[in-house]
Amino acid sequence: MTARVQGSGFRVQEDPGQIEGSGQALVRIDGLTVDFHTEDGRVRAVEDLSFDIPKGGTVGLVGESGSGKSVTAMTLMRLIPTPPGEISAGRVEFDGQDLLSLSESRMRRIRGKRIGMIFQEPMTSLNPVFRIGEQVAEVLRQHEGLSRRAARDRTLDLLTQVGLPRPKQIIDSYPHQLSGGQKQRVMIAQAMSCEPDLLIADEPTTALDVTIQKQVLDLMGELQARYGMSLLFITHDLGVIAEVASQVVVMYRSHKVEEGPTEALFQRAEHPYTRGLIACRPALEGNPRRLLTVGDFMTAEGEALEVPSDRLLPQVKRSEAELDKDKPLVEVTDLKTWYPVTGGLFGKVVDQVRAVDGVSLTIRRGQTFGLVGESGCGKTTLGRSLLRLTEPTAGQIVFDGEQVTAADERALRRLRKRMQIIFQDPYSSLNPRMTVADILLEALREFRPKASRAEHRETASALLDRVGLSASHLGRYPHEFSGGQRQRIGIARALAVQPEFMVCDESVSALDVSVQAQILNLLLDLQEEFGLTYLFISHDLSVVNFISDYVGVMNEGKLVEYGTAEQIYTHPQQDYTKKLLAAIPRGL
Amino acid sequence: MLPRYILKRLLGAIPTLLILVTIAFFLIRIAPGGPFDDDRNLPPDILANLEAKYNLDQPLGVQYLNYLGSVLRGDLGPSFQYSDFTVNELIAEGFPVSLRLGGSALLMALLFGVIIGTIAAWRQNSRLDYLLMGSAMTGIAIPNFVLAPILILFFAVYFGWLPAGGWGGGALRNMVLPVIALALPYMAYVARLTRGSMVETLRSDFVRTARAKGLPEWKILGKHSLKVALLPVVSYLGPAAAAIITGSVVIEQIFGLPGMGRYFVQGALNRDYTLVMGVVIVIGVLIVVFNLIVDIIYALIDPRIRYE
């Protein structure tokens, strides 16, 4: 039973002003309410949500984490585990059928066959122990009843279509042998294998580098045009939405707050949340001194606020001549960090991975040096090498006139109090069994062993207050905080020893845009207040542009370009830099 | 790459076995008494003759080197107690019995453990899950020397369905109770291990992908989840095999089976140096080989593991 009657069961669009496209809706969501039964009682994940997905059109679903967008997608697939989940009210109609009342076996014939889905994490979304070919072919054998051989041929064809290099080799590879972008292409091939009517893409490019993101978005657009399928594109990134979707639905705290054509929405968003969301993403030019956040547009209760005019003062970057007046704090000369690759019967070193390969740079006091590059370019290793958390192979690091590379154990300990690092994952870098007080006191005792416990607690409260938390948080454990709050704890811990230099390694990458803006503002405030010097490592070019005085572009272990933020972003010299800049989603 | 890896591992096992042999050799010599200290009091000159015959009169270091030399030639020496047999002969006789007992127990533990664990994970937090895991906990808590007599009491003494002991030439009837008694605690452990790992795997992203592909539940469970979930179970097989080998020493005693374990106990009691050493070496080699097999199976299941 694979034949289906085209056009049957479509209802005429009642409100043509809402939806572009063919005018017919493939999916109609009407008054959908989804609850989860947890230990703390019933939690409403989606409330009274209604929107349509036109046939052949693309709808972007935007919102921060926890806003209910993924739950909506999973409800469309009927993959919400019940219990604890419960679809309490509403209808979901797909091509005229009521999805929510279908039997499980009929629903299985829709999943993978008529609705395909790709997920945020290409790294973990493929089964690590089966070959790529087997995982794609499995869908074809399940739904199209193809023989093993026919399914393999078709798989090869699909892998070619999604633009994978050497598909004949990849078909017999395992997921770990592929890069993130390649895995996402495999996921797309898998989701497209039965030519579905609807493709649900849940943050499909969030975990990818900008250049790869651009390739994946282009591919999805191309496939959509070829097969005329509808697309539900879920993301927290408005820049991406503007590139792919003609319609946008904005969700906030389980509710739809706004809906409309993308262009109109970007130009005159009505809901304060949407306006905040658009404003909080750093642009490549014309940023305010501090980024606006959703909190500038509305209160926690949802009331609209007038943005005070002083929040809109433009950011003024210092000129190169002015910047060069500051004294150098960190001087790196020809730094190399190589990892040995061992092999052979006795584990002898057969090769070297040149993670950092001859980098020289100067970071001046009170400035921010932004380091950009794609994953695997060596930027994290460079950051860790500066603090000798990873031992450099060769080269020289001088911190405030003192040799870091030659420092002995004691000198290094002393130096590390002046140099701190904040990591990407605020959850795994905080000990889950220590309270916030323990975490801060540990650092404080190290810094000032002679002070009393009461004094330390006082300092800890002050630190929390400074990073936007309060003393009442001292007794809590890391898991009780949100991602942004945890990052604040990480910053407070780093500040505890009153450092001069901080390495921020992808410190805002895992955060929602609005929270990201808050943390960036905090870092800037702290820099102003304490004269901190930052090495800011990120794959996000817009963020680096906003926060940095100087920017370095890294590729394959080398610093390919180096200059003031303005020079790099407006007059890139190297092809690699130009390619990176061209891949940034422009928004509207 | 694999043959080279196996060679490397086997080479790596040589020092391990050498240390094992050395420690065992001197440990048993430290124990008071000797092989000829039984109830008949031997005249001193006969004892001296006996000791000379077996080279026991030489310095310990020389004996050790001699022994090492003969082991390297594949000769485990004569048995002091069973003077008509060499240790090689005794082991050749007992080893197949132990291997069958241990092998069957391991297979049974693995097969039923995995099935029970998978069912429990599939019905996570249901009554069935609690029942299965409750039983498993009991199984782990009861040592096999307690379980064996209970099994004998019921199935041999009260119901008379199965023999209470003896090998019976390796008949299935004789195997049932010892295998169950030996396997049960490990089966229970494997079940708990499988359940835990399966519950975690079922929550993973790739299982969500499998569901989104519209695969039927049995494929999601039996194919996508099980292969990944089995990895910790496979790692447990190494220690489990070692424990089953040592456990069989007790079980062979209780059921009166003519396996290697019997020689181990009797050899130790009689200070039958060469016999004890022979069994220690065989068990040592067995554990080394089994751990190697486990690592190879692990690599076959998980392509991310590459042994070089």
Short mmCIF file of N, CA and C in Angstrom, two decimals, chain A residues 74 77 79 108 111-112 117 119 121 124-130 134-135 138-139 142-143 174 176 187 190 344-345, chain B residues 4 7-8 11 205-206 208-209 211-217 219 223-225 227-228 231 301-304 306 308:
data_model
loop_
_atom_site.label_atom_id
_atom_site.label_comp_id
_atom_site.label_asym_id
_atom_site.label_seq_id
_atom_site.Cartn_x
_atom_site.Cartn_y
_atom_site.Cartn_z
N MET A 74 8.12 16.39 17.76
CA MET A 74 7.99 15.00 18.18
C MET A 74 6.52 14.59 18.23
N MET A 77 5.44 13.50 14.87
CA MET A 77 5.90 12.15 14.57
C MET A 77 5.24 11.13 15.51
N LEU A 79 6.05 10.70 18.56
CA LEU A 79 7.17 10.06 19.25
C LEU A 79 7.33 10.57 20.68
N ARG A 108 3.44 4.02 12.10
CA ARG A 108 4.78 3.57 11.67
C ARG A 108 4.95 3.65 10.17
N ARG A 111 5.81 7.45 9.60
CA ARG A 111 7.17 7.81 10.02
C ARG A 111 8.19 7.24 9.06
N GLY A 112 9.09 8.07 8.61
CA GLY A 112 10.14 7.58 7.73
C GLY A 112 9.69 7.47 6.29
N MET A 117 12.61 12.88 9.26
CA MET A 117 13.05 13.81 10.29
C MET A 117 14.57 13.78 10.43
N PHE A 119 17.84 15.50 12.91
CA PHE A 119 17.99 16.03 14.26
C PHE A 119 19.21 16.92 14.39
N GLU A 121 21.81 16.65 16.52
CA GLU A 121 23.11 16.06 16.79
C GLU A 121 23.48 15.00 15.78
N THR A 124 25.43 11.91 17.24
CA THR A 124 24.85 10.83 18.03
C THR A 124 23.57 10.27 17.41
N SER A 125 23.13 10.86 16.31
CA SER A 125 21.84 10.43 15.75
C SER A 125 21.95 9.22 14.84
N LEU A 126 23.17 8.84 14.48
CA LEU A 126 23.34 7.62 13.71
C LEU A 126 23.84 6.53 14.64
N ASN A 127 23.40 5.31 14.38
CA ASN A 127 23.83 4.20 15.23
C ASN A 127 25.31 3.91 14.98
N PRO A 128 26.14 3.97 16.06
CA PRO A 128 27.58 3.85 15.86
C PRO A 128 28.04 2.47 15.39
N VAL A 129 27.22 1.44 15.58
CA VAL A 129 27.72 0.10 15.31
C VAL A 129 27.20 -0.51 14.00
N PHE A 130 26.46 0.29 13.21
CA PHE A 130 26.04 -0.22 11.91
C PHE A 130 26.62 0.64 10.80
N GLU A 134 23.75 0.32 5.59
CA GLU A 134 22.73 -0.49 6.27
C GLU A 134 21.65 0.42 6.88
N GLN A 135 22.08 1.54 7.47
CA GLN A 135 21.12 2.40 8.16
C GLN A 135 20.18 3.12 7.20
N GLU A 138 17.89 0.33 5.33
CA GLU A 138 16.90 -0.21 6.24
C GLU A 138 15.53 0.48 6.06
N VAL A 139 15.58 1.78 5.86
CA VAL A 139 14.33 2.54 5.68
C VAL A 139 13.63 2.09 4.39
N GLN A 142 12.18 -1.32 4.76
CA GLN A 142 11.00 -1.30 5.63
C GLN A 142 9.77 -0.76 4.90
N HIS A 143 9.94 0.36 4.22
CA HIS A 143 8.77 1.05 3.69
C HIS A 143 8.48 0.74 2.23
N TYR A 174 31.51 3.39 8.78
CA TYR A 174 30.76 3.55 10.02
C TYR A 174 30.67 5.04 10.35
N HIS A 176 31.51 6.91 12.77
CA HIS A 176 32.64 7.63 13.38
C HIS A 176 33.72 7.97 12.35
N MET A 187 22.09 11.71 7.33
CA MET A 187 20.77 11.83 7.97
C MET A 187 19.75 12.35 6.96
N GLN A 190 18.86 9.67 4.52
CA GLN A 190 18.00 8.71 5.20
C GLN A 190 16.56 9.23 5.28
N GLY A 344 52.38 0.47 15.38
CA GLY A 344 53.38 -0.58 15.37
C GLY A 344 53.32 -1.44 16.62
N LEU A 345 54.15 -2.44 16.65
CA LEU A 345 54.12 -3.45 17.71
C LEU A 345 54.47 -2.85 19.06
N ARG B 4 48.20 -9.09 13.96
CA ARG B 4 49.30 -8.41 14.62
C ARG B 4 48.93 -8.05 16.06
N LEU B 7 49.04 -11.16 18.19
CA LEU B 7 50.43 -11.48 18.48
C LEU B 7 50.95 -10.58 19.61
N LYS B 8 50.62 -9.28 19.49
CA LYS B 8 51.08 -8.32 20.48
C LYS B 8 50.53 -8.66 21.86
N LEU B 11 52.19 -11.79 23.25
CA LEU B 11 53.53 -11.45 23.74
C LEU B 11 53.42 -10.74 25.08
N ASP B 205 20.03 9.10 21.15
CA ASP B 205 19.56 9.79 19.95
C ASP B 205 19.35 8.84 18.78
N PHE B 206 20.23 7.85 18.63
CA PHE B 206 20.09 7.00 17.44
C PHE B 206 18.88 6.07 17.55
N ARG B 208 16.09 7.18 18.87
CA ARG B 208 15.07 8.13 18.44
C ARG B 208 15.03 8.18 16.90
N THR B 209 16.21 8.19 16.28
CA THR B 209 16.27 8.17 14.82
C THR B 209 15.60 6.91 14.28
N ARG B 211 13.29 5.17 15.58
CA ARG B 211 11.84 5.30 15.72
C ARG B 211 11.31 6.21 14.62
N ALA B 212 12.04 7.31 14.36
CA ALA B 212 11.58 8.27 13.35
C ALA B 212 11.61 7.65 11.96
N LYS B 213 12.37 6.57 11.80
CA LYS B 213 12.42 5.89 10.51
C LYS B 213 11.22 4.97 10.32
N GLY B 214 10.42 4.83 11.37
CA GLY B 214 9.23 3.97 11.27
C GLY B 214 9.54 2.49 11.39
N LEU B 215 10.63 2.16 12.05
CA LEU B 215 10.96 0.75 12.22
C LEU B 215 10.06 0.13 13.28
N PRO B 216 9.76 -1.16 13.14
CA PRO B 216 8.95 -1.81 14.17
C PRO B 216 9.73 -1.97 15.48
N GLU B 217 8.99 -2.07 16.57
CA GLU B 217 9.59 -2.08 17.90
C GLU B 217 10.64 -3.18 18.07
N LYS B 219 12.64 -4.40 15.95
CA LYS B 219 13.90 -4.06 15.30
C LYS B 219 14.65 -3.00 16.11
N LYS B 223 17.72 -4.98 17.29
CA LYS B 223 18.82 -4.67 16.40
C LYS B 223 19.56 -3.41 16.87
N HIS B 224 18.83 -2.28 16.83
CA HIS B 224 19.53 -1.03 17.08
C HIS B 224 20.02 -0.88 18.52
N SER B 225 19.20 -1.29 19.48
CA SER B 225 19.60 -1.07 20.87
C SER B 225 20.51 -2.18 21.36
N LYS B 227 22.65 -4.32 20.11
CA LYS B 227 24.06 -4.43 19.73
C LYS B 227 24.92 -3.44 20.51
N VAL B 228 24.40 -2.25 20.69
CA VAL B 228 25.15 -1.25 21.45
C VAL B 228 25.12 -1.58 22.94
N LEU B 231 27.67 -4.05 24.71
CA LEU B 231 29.09 -3.77 24.93
C LEU B 231 29.55 -3.93 26.39
N ILE B 301 32.00 -6.01 17.52
CA ILE B 301 30.71 -5.34 17.70
C ILE B 301 30.84 -3.85 17.49
N ASP B 302 31.89 -3.28 18.07
CA ASP B 302 32.01 -1.82 18.03
C ASP B 302 33.11 -1.39 17.07
N PRO B 303 32.72 -0.87 15.91
CA PRO B 303 33.72 -0.51 14.90
C PRO B 303 34.59 0.66 15.32
N ARG B 304 34.19 1.36 16.38
CA ARG B 304 34.99 2.51 16.80
C ARG B 304 36.28 2.05 17.47
N ARG B 306 39.58 0.20 17.53
CA ARG B 306 40.56 -0.32 16.58
C ARG B 306 41.80 -0.74 17.35
N GLU B 308 45.51 -1.75 17.49
CA GLU B 308 46.68 -1.68 16.61
C GLU B 308 47.91 -2.05 17.39
#
